[in-house]
Every structure is written in structure tokens, then in C-alpha cells.
Coordinates of C-alpha atoms and ligand atoms in Angstrom, one line a residue:
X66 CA -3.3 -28.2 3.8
X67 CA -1.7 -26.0 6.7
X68 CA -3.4 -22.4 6.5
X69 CA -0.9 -20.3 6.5
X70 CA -2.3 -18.2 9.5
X71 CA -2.3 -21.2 11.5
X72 CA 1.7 -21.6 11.2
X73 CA 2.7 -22.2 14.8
X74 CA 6.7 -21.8 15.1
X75 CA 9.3 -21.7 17.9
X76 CA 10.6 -17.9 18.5
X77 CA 13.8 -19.4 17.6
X78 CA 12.6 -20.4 14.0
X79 CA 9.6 -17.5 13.4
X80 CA 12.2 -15.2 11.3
X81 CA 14.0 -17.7 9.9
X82 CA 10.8 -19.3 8.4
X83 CA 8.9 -16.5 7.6
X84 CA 10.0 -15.7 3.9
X85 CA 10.0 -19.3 3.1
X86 CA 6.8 -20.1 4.8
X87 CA 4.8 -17.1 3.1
X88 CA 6.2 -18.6 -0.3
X89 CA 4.9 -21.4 0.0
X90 CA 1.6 -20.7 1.2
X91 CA 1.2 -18.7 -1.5
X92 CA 1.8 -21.0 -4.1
X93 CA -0.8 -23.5 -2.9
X94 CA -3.1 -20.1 -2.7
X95 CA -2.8 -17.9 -5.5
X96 CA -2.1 -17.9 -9.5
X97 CA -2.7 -16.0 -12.2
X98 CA -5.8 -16.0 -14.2
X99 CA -7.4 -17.6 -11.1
X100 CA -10.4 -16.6 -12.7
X101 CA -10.3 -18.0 -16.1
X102 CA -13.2 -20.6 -15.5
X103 CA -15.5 -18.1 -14.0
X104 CA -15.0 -14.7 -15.2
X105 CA -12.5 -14.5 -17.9
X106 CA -12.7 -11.1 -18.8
X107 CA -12.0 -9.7 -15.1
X108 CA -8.6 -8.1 -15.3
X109 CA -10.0 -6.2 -18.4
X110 CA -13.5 -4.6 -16.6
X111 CA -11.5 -3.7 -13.6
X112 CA -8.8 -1.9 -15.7
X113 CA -11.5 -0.3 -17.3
X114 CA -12.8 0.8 -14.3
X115 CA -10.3 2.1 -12.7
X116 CA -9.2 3.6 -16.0
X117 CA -12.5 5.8 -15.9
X118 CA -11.9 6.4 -12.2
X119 CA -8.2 7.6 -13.2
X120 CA -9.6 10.1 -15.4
X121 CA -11.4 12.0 -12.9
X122 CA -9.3 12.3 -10.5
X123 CA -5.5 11.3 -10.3
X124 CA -5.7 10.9 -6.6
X125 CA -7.0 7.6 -7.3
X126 CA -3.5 6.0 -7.9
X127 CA -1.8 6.7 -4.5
X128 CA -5.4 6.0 -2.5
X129 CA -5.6 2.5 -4.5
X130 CA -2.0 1.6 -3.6
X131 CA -2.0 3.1 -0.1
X132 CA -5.5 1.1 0.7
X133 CA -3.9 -2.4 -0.5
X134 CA -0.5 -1.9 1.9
X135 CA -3.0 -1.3 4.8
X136 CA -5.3 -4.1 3.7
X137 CA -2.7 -6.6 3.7
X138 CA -0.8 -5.7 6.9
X139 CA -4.1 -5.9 8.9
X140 CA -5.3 -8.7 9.1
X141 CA -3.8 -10.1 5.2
X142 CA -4.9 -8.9 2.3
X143 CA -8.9 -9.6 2.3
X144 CA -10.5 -6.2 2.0
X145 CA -11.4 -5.9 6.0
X146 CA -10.1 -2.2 5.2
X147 CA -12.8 -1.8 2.7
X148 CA -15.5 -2.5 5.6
X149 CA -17.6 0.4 6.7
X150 CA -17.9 0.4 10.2
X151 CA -22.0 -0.4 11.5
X152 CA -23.5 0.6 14.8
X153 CA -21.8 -2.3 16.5
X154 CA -18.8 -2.4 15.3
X155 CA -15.9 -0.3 14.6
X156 CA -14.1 -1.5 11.5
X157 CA -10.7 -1.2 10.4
X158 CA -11.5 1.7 8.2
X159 CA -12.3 4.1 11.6
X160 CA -9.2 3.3 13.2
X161 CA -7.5 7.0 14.2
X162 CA -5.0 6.0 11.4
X163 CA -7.9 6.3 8.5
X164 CA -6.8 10.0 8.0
X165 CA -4.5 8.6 5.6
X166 CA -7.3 6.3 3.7
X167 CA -8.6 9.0 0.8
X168 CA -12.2 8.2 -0.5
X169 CA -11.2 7.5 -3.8
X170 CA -9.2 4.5 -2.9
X171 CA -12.3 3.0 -1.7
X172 CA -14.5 4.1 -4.5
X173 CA -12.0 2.6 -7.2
X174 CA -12.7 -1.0 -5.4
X175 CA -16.6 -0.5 -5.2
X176 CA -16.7 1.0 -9.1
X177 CA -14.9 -1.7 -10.1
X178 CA -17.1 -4.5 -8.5
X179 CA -19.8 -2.6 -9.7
X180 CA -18.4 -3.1 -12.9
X181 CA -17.7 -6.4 -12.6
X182 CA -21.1 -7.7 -11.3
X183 CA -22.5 -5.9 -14.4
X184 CA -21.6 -9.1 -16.0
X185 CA -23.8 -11.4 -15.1
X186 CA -21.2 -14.7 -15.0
X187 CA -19.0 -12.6 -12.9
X188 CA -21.7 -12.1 -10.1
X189 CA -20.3 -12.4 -7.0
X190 CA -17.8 -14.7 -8.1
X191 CA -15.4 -12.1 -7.2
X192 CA -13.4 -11.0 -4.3
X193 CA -13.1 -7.9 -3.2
X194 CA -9.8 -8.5 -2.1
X195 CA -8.8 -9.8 -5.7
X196 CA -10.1 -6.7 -6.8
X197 CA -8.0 -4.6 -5.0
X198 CA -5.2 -6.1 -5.5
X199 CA -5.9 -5.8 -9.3
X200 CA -6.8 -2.2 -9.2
X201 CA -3.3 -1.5 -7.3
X202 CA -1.8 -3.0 -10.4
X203 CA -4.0 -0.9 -13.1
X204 CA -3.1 2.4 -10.9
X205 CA 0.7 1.4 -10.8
X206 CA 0.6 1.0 -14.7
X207 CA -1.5 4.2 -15.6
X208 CA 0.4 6.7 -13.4
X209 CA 3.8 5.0 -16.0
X210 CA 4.7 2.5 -13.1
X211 CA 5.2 -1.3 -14.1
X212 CA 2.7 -3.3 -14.9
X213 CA 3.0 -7.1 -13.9
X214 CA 0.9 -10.1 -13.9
X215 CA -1.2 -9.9 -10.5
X216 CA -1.6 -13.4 -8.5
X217 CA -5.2 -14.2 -7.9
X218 CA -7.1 -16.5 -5.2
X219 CA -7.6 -14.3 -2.4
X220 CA -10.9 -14.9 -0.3
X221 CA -12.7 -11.8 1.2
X222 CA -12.1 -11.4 5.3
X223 CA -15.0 -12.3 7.7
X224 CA -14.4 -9.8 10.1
X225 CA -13.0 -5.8 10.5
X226 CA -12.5 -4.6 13.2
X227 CA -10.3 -1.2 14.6
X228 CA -8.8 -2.7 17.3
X229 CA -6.7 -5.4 15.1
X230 CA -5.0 -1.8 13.1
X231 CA -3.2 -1.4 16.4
X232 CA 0.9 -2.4 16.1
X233 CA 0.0 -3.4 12.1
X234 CA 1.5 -0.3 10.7
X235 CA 4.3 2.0 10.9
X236 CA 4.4 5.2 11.7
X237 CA 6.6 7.8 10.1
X238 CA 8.7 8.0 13.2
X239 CA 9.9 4.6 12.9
X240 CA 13.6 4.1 13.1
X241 CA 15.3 1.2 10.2
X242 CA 15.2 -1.2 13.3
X243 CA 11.4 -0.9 14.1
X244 CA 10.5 -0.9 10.1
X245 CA 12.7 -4.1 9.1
X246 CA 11.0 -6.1 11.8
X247 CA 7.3 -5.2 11.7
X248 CA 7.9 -5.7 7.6
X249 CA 10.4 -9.0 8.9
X250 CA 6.3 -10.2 10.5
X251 CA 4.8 -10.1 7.1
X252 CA 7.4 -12.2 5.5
X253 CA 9.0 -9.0 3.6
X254 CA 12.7 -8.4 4.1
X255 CA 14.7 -5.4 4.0
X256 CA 15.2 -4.7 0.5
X257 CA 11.6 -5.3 0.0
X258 CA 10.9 -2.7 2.4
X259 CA 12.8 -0.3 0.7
X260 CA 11.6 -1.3 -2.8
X261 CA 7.3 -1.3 -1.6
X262 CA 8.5 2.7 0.0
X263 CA 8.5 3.8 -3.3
X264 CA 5.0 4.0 -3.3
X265 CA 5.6 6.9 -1.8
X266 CA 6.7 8.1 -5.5
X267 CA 2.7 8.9 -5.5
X268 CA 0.1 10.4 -3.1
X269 CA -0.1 12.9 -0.4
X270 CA 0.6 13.1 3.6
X271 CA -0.5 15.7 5.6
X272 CA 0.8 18.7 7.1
X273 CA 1.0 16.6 10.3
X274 CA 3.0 13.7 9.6
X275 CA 6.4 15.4 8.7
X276 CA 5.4 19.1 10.8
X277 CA 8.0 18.2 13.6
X278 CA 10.8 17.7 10.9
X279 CA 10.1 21.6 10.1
X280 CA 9.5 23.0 13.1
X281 CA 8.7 22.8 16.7
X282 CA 11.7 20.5 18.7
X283 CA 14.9 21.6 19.2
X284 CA 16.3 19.0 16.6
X285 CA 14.4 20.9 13.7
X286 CA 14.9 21.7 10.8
X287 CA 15.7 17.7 10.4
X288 CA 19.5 18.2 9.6
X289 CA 19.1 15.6 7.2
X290 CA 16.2 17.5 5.7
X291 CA 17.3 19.1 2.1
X292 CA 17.3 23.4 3.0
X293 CA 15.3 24.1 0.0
X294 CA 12.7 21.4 0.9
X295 CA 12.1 22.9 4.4
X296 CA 11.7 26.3 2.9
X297 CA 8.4 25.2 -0.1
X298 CA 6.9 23.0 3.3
X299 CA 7.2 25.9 5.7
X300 CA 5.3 27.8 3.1
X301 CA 2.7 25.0 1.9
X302 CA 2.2 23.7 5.8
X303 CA 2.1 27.0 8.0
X304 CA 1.8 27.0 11.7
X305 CA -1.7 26.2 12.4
X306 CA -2.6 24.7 9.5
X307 CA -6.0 22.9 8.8
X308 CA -5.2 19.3 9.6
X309 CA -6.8 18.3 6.1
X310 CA -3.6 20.3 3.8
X311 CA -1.8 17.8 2.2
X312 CA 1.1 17.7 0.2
X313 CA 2.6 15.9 -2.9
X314 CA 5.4 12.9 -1.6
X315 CA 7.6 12.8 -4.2
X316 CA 8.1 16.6 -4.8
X317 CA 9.8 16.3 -8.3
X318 CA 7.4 14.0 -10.3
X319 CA 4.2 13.7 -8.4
X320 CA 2.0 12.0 -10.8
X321 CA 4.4 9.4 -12.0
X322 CA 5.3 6.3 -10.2
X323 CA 9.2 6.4 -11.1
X324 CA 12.5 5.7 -9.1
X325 CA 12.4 9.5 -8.5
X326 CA 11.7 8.6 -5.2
X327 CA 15.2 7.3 -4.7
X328 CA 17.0 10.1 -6.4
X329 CA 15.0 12.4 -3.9
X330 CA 16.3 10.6 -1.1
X331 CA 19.8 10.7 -2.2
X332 CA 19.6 14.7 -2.0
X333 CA 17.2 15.0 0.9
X334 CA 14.0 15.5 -0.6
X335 CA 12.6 12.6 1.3
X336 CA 9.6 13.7 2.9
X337 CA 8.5 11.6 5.7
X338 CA 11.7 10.6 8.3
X339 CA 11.0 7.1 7.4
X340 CA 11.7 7.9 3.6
X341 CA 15.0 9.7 4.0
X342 CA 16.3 7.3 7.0
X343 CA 16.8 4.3 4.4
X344 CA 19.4 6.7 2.4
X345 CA 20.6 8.4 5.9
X346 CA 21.2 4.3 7.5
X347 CA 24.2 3.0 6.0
X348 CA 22.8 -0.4 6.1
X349 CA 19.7 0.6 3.7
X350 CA 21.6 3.3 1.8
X351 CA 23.1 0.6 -0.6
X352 CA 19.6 -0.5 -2.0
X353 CA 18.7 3.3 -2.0
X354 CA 21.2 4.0 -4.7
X355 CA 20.7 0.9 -6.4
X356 CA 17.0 1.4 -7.4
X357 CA 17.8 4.7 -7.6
X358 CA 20.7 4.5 -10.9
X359 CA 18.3 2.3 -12.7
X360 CA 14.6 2.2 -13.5
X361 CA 14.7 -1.2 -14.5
X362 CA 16.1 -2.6 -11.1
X363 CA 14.0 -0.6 -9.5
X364 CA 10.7 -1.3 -11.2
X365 CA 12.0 -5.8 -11.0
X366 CA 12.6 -5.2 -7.1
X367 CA 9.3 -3.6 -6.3
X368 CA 6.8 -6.3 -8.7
X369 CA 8.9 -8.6 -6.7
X370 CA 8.1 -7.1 -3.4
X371 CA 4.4 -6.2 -4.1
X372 CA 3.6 -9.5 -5.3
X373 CA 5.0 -10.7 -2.2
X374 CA 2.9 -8.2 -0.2
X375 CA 0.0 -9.7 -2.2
X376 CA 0.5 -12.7 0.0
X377 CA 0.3 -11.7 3.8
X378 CA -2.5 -13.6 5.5
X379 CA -4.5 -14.8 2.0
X380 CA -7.8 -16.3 3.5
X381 CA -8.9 -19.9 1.4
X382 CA -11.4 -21.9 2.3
X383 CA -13.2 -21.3 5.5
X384 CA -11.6 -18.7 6.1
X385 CA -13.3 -16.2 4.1
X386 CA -16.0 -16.2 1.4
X387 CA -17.0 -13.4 -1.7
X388 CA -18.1 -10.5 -0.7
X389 CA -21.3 -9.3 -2.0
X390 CA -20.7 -5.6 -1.4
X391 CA -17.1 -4.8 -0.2
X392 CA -18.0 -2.4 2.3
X393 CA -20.2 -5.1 4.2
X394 CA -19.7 -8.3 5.4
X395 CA -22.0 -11.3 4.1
Ligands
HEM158 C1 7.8 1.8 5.4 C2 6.8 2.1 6.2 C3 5.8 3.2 5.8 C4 5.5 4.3 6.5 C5 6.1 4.7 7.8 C6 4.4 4.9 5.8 C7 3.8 6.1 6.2 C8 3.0 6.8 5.4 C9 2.4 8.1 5.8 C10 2.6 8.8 7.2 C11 1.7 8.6 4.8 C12 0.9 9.8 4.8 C13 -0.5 9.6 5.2 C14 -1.3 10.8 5.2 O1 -0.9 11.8 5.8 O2 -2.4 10.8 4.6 C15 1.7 7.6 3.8 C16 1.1 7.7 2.5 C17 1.1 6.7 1.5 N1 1.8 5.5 1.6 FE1 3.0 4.9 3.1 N2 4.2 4.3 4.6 C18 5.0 3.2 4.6 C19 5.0 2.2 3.6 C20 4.2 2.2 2.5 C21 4.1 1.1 1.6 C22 4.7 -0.2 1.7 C23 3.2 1.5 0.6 C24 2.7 0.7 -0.6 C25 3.5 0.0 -1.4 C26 2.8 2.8 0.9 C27 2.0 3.6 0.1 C28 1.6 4.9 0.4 C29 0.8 5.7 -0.5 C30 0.4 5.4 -1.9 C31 0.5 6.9 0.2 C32 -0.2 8.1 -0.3 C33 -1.7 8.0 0.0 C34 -2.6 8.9 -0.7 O3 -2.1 9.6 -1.6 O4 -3.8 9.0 -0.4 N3 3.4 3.2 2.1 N4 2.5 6.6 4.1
NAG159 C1 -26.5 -4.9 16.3 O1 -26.7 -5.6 17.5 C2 -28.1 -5.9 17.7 C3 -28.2 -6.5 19.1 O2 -27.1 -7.4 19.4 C4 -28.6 -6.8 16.6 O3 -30.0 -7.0 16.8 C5 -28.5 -6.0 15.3 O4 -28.9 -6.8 14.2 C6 -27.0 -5.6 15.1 N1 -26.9 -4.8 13.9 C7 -26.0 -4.9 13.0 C8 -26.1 -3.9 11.9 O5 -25.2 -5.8 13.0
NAG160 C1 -11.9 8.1 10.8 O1 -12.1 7.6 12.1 C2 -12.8 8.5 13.0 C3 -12.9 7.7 14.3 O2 -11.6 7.4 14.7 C4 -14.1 8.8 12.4 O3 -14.8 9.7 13.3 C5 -14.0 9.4 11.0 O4 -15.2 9.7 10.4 C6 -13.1 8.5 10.1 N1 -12.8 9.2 8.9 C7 -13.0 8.7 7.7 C8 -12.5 9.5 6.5 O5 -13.4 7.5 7.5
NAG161 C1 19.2 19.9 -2.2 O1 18.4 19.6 -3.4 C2 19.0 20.2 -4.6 C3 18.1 19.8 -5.7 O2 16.8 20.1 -5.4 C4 20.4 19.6 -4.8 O3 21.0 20.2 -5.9 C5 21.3 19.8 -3.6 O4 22.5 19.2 -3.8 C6 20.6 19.3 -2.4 N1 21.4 19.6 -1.2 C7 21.9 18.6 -0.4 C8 22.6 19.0 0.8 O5 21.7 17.4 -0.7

């Protein structure tokens, strides 16, 4: 079988064959109820789990879903973002960009292995990185999202390291251009892109990630900024304010993961400049309104694209073993 990470293609070819090639890695790799032999009762402890985590505290849903999109652009999806760094290493984790990773994201994956080693057939049998990925989906559901049937298979990375974070993700400043191809290198196209943003319809950024759309360079306020928006952030993110503030993304239904997200866009209430330039672009505006009129496309087009996230780099074989704790390597 040709690993999937091992693809070598002509330049010519790479974007051409990307889509195509991730699909069909993928369907050698992953499948539902991978674990029906070994642990048939998985999907249920882990929605437990992160049901009880839920509870608590409903930061849990945009730290779970935030924590998978970094996973699987760094290196696939194979939990080296769940690594704690050691005394020799830096993992992925402590790269500058961690800011973003909220503790509870990482708790949610290490409650529910807890929870799932608890049963004594389901020892280590595992991954962390399935795990994950099955958590994603139980936050998705609970905060009213979709819930879909979550491919399984995924091995656990060998290594983590900071260093491989660098040119894996965007950041906010990113123009359509720069976020189509860095998604275009993990096999997601455009409307996929736009679809997987919605998980920004959860969560919290900081002050800092959207400050120079309020203030500071001569092009703010962002024109394309709604005026009432500006206004509440000026007020909740004041000059000089502790780095650690953050605020709600989607400012009109926080908790829920809806196509709110789309309707905020549509009247500027996008809050990062790479939110509102996909209505702003005429060439992502289209798909903007789209999932925006109707729930139900909107909710088909992201299980679509998250299940095709669920496939960047999936380690088999070789490649990566189970994890007996998720934030260290075997
Ligand atoms: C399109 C490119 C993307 C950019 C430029 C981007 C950028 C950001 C930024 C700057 C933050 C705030 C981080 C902070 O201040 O703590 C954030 C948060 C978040 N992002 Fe994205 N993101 C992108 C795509 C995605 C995707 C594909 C997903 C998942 C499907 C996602 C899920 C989240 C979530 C859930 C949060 C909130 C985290 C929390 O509440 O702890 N993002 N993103
Ligand atoms: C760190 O490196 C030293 C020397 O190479 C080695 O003896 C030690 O086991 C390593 N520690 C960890 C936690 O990997
Ligand atoms: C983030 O990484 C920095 C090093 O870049 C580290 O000092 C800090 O403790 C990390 N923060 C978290 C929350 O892991
Ligand atoms: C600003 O947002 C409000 C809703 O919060 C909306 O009614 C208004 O049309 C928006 N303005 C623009 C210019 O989109």
C-alpha cells in the first residue's frame, strides 16, 4: 500500500491530485466503527466524557474543535498537538501559536482516555488521535451542531515537535489567495474552507488577533468592519489590554454551533479579517450566502469538509502506534 505521506508528485500534478489522492488514502485508512472488535462501546464512553466535561465548562466545545484543526494540519491528524513538551524537546503544543490552545481542549482528550482505559478491553487499544477526533464530534453535537458518523483508524504520531507548526497554519491576516492554498496542501478546497470557518460559530480569540482591525493603522476601523461591532470591541478590548481578554467569535449565538456565522458575515459582524474576507471576496461570497440561507446546506457542507479534515496525514502502520498517555510519546 502507498502511505499517503509518501505520495511523491510532479509540481505540475500536486494540486490536481491532491483531493483525489487524500480520498483515497483515506479509504484504505479509516471507517466507521473501526473499533467494533476491540472496544465496542468507545463512541459511547467518550461522549460521556466529554458530555461531563461539557457541563463544567462550555469552553470545552470550541477548545475540542480548535485542538483537532491544529492537530491535523501539523503534521496529520495524530495527536502530536496533544504532546507536552519535555526537557529536550519542544513539542507542538509550545509553539508561540499555543495562545490559541485553551486547557480544556486538552483535558477533554485526556478525560476521555481516562475514561476509556477504565475499561479494561479498551486498554490502550485506543488512539489518541481517534479520540480526538471523536470528542470534536460529541462537542459539535452538544453545543446543537450536527452530529455525523466519525471515521476511525487513525494511529497516534511518533514525534511533536514546534518547529514542524511553522507555515502549517494561518494567521488571521491571510488574504483568500494565501488561505485557499495552504487549505489546497491538505487536500481541502475552497468551499471546504469556507464551510470548516464556521467553527468559528464557537470559541474565543483574543484582544490581539483582530486589535489592528479597531485601532492603531491608518486603515482602521476595518471599513468592512460592521460600526456597531467596532464600538462593543473597542469597549470589551481597550488599549492596553491584558493579552489573556478574550472575546466570543460569533457575537450573536456564542454557544451554539449554527450558520449564524454566515449571517454575521453578510452584515459585518465577522470578527477576524479572515472571517469577513470570504463574504468581502467575490469569489468566496457565493458559498458565504449559500450556507448562510439554509442550516441544512450548511450543516451537509461542513460534515463533508470535517470528515475530510479527519484525513490529512492519518499515520497506519509504522507510522505510528497507541498512545499510552496522550500527552507523551511511547
Ligand atoms: C481559515 C483559516 C483560519 C484562521 C486564519 C483561523 C484563525 C483563528 C484565530 C486567530 C483564532 C483565535 C485564537 C485565539 O486568539 O485564541 C481562532 C480560534 C478558533 N478557531 Fe480558527 N482559524 C481558521 C480556521 C479554523 C478551522 C478550519 C477551524 C475548525 C474547524 C477553526 C476553529 C477554531 C475554533 C473552535 C476557535 C476557538 C478556540 C477556543 O475557543 O478556544 N479555525 N482561529
Ligand atoms: C533527555 O536527553 C538525555 C541525554 O540525551 C537523556 O538521558 C534523557 O533520557 C532525555 N530525557 C527525556 C525526558 O527524553
Ligand atoms: C506556550 O508556549 C510558550 C513558549 O513559546 C510557553 O512559555 C507557554 O507556557 C505555552 N503556553 C501554554 C498555555 O502551553
Ligand atoms: C450592522 O449590523 C446590524 C445588525 O447588528 C445590521 O442591521 C446592519 O445592517 C449592519 N450594517 C452593515 C453596514 O452591514
Amino acid at each position: 500500500m502507498v502511505a499517503c505521506t509518501n505520495l511523491r508528485l510532479s509540481a505540475a500534478a500536486l494540486l490536481a491530485a491532491l483531493a483525489a489522492a487524500a480520498t483515497v488514502c483515506s479509504a484504505q485508512q479509516l471507517r466507521r466503527n473501526y473499533y467494533a472488535g476491540v472496544c465496542p462501546n468507545v463512541e459511547s464512553i467518550v461522549r460521556d466524557a466529554v458530555t461531563k466535561k461539557y457541563r463544567e465548562t462550555f469552553i470545552t466545545v470550541g477548545a475540542t474543535v480548535h485542538l483537532f484543526f491544529h492537530d491535523c494540519f501539523v503534521e496529520g491528524c495524530d495527536a502530536s498537538v496533544v504532546v507536552a513538551s519535555t526537557p529536550n524537546s519542544t513539542a507542538e503544543k509550545d509553539h508561540p501559536v499555543n495562545l490559541s490552545l485553551a486547557g480544556d481542549g486538552f483535558d477533554t482528550v485526556i478525560r476521555a482516555k481516562a475514561a476509556v482505559d477504565a475499561v479494561p478491553r479498551c486498554r490502550n487499544r485506543v488512539s489518541c488521535a481517534d479520540i480526538l477526533a471523536m470528542a470534536t464530534r460529541d462537542a459539535i453535537a452538544l453545543a446543537g451542531g450536527p452530529s455525523y458518523a466519525v471515521e476511525l483508524g487513525r494511529l497516534d504520531g511518533l514525534s511533536s515537535a514546534a518547529t514542524s507548526v511553522d507555515g502549517k497554519l494561518a494567521p488571521p491576516t491571510f488574504d483568500l489567495d494565501q488561505l485557499t492554498a495552504l487549505f489546497a496542501r491538505n487536500g481541502l478546497s475552497r468551499a471546504d474552507m469556507v464551510a470548516l470557518s464556521a467553527g468559528h460559530t464557537v470559541g474565543f480569540a483574543h484582544c490581539g488577533t483582530f486589535a489592528a482591525r479597531i485601532r492603531g493603522g491608518a486603515a482602521a476601523p476595518d471599513p468592512t468592519l460592521n460600526r456597531s461591532l467596532v464600538e462593543k470591541l473597542a469597549a470589551w478590548c481597550p488599549d492596553g489590554v491584558d493579552p489573556r481578554v478574550a472575546v466570543t467569535m460569533d457575537v450573536v449565538t456564542p454557544r451554539v454551533f449554527d450558520n449564524q456565522y454566515f449571517r454575521n458575515l453578510q452584515v459585518g459582524m465577522g470578527l477576524l479579517a479572515s472571517d469577513q474576507l470570504l463574504y468581502t471576496d467575490s469569489r468566496s461570497r457565493p458559498i458565504v450566502d449559500a450556507l448562510a440561507r439554509s442550516s441544512v446546506a450548511f450543516e451537509r457542507a461542513f460534515v463533508e469538509a470535517i470528515t475530510k479534515m479527519g484525513r490529512i496525514g492519518v499515520k497506519t502502520g509504522a507510522q505510528g502506534n497507541i498512545r499510552r498517555n496522550c500527552a507523551v510519546l511511547n
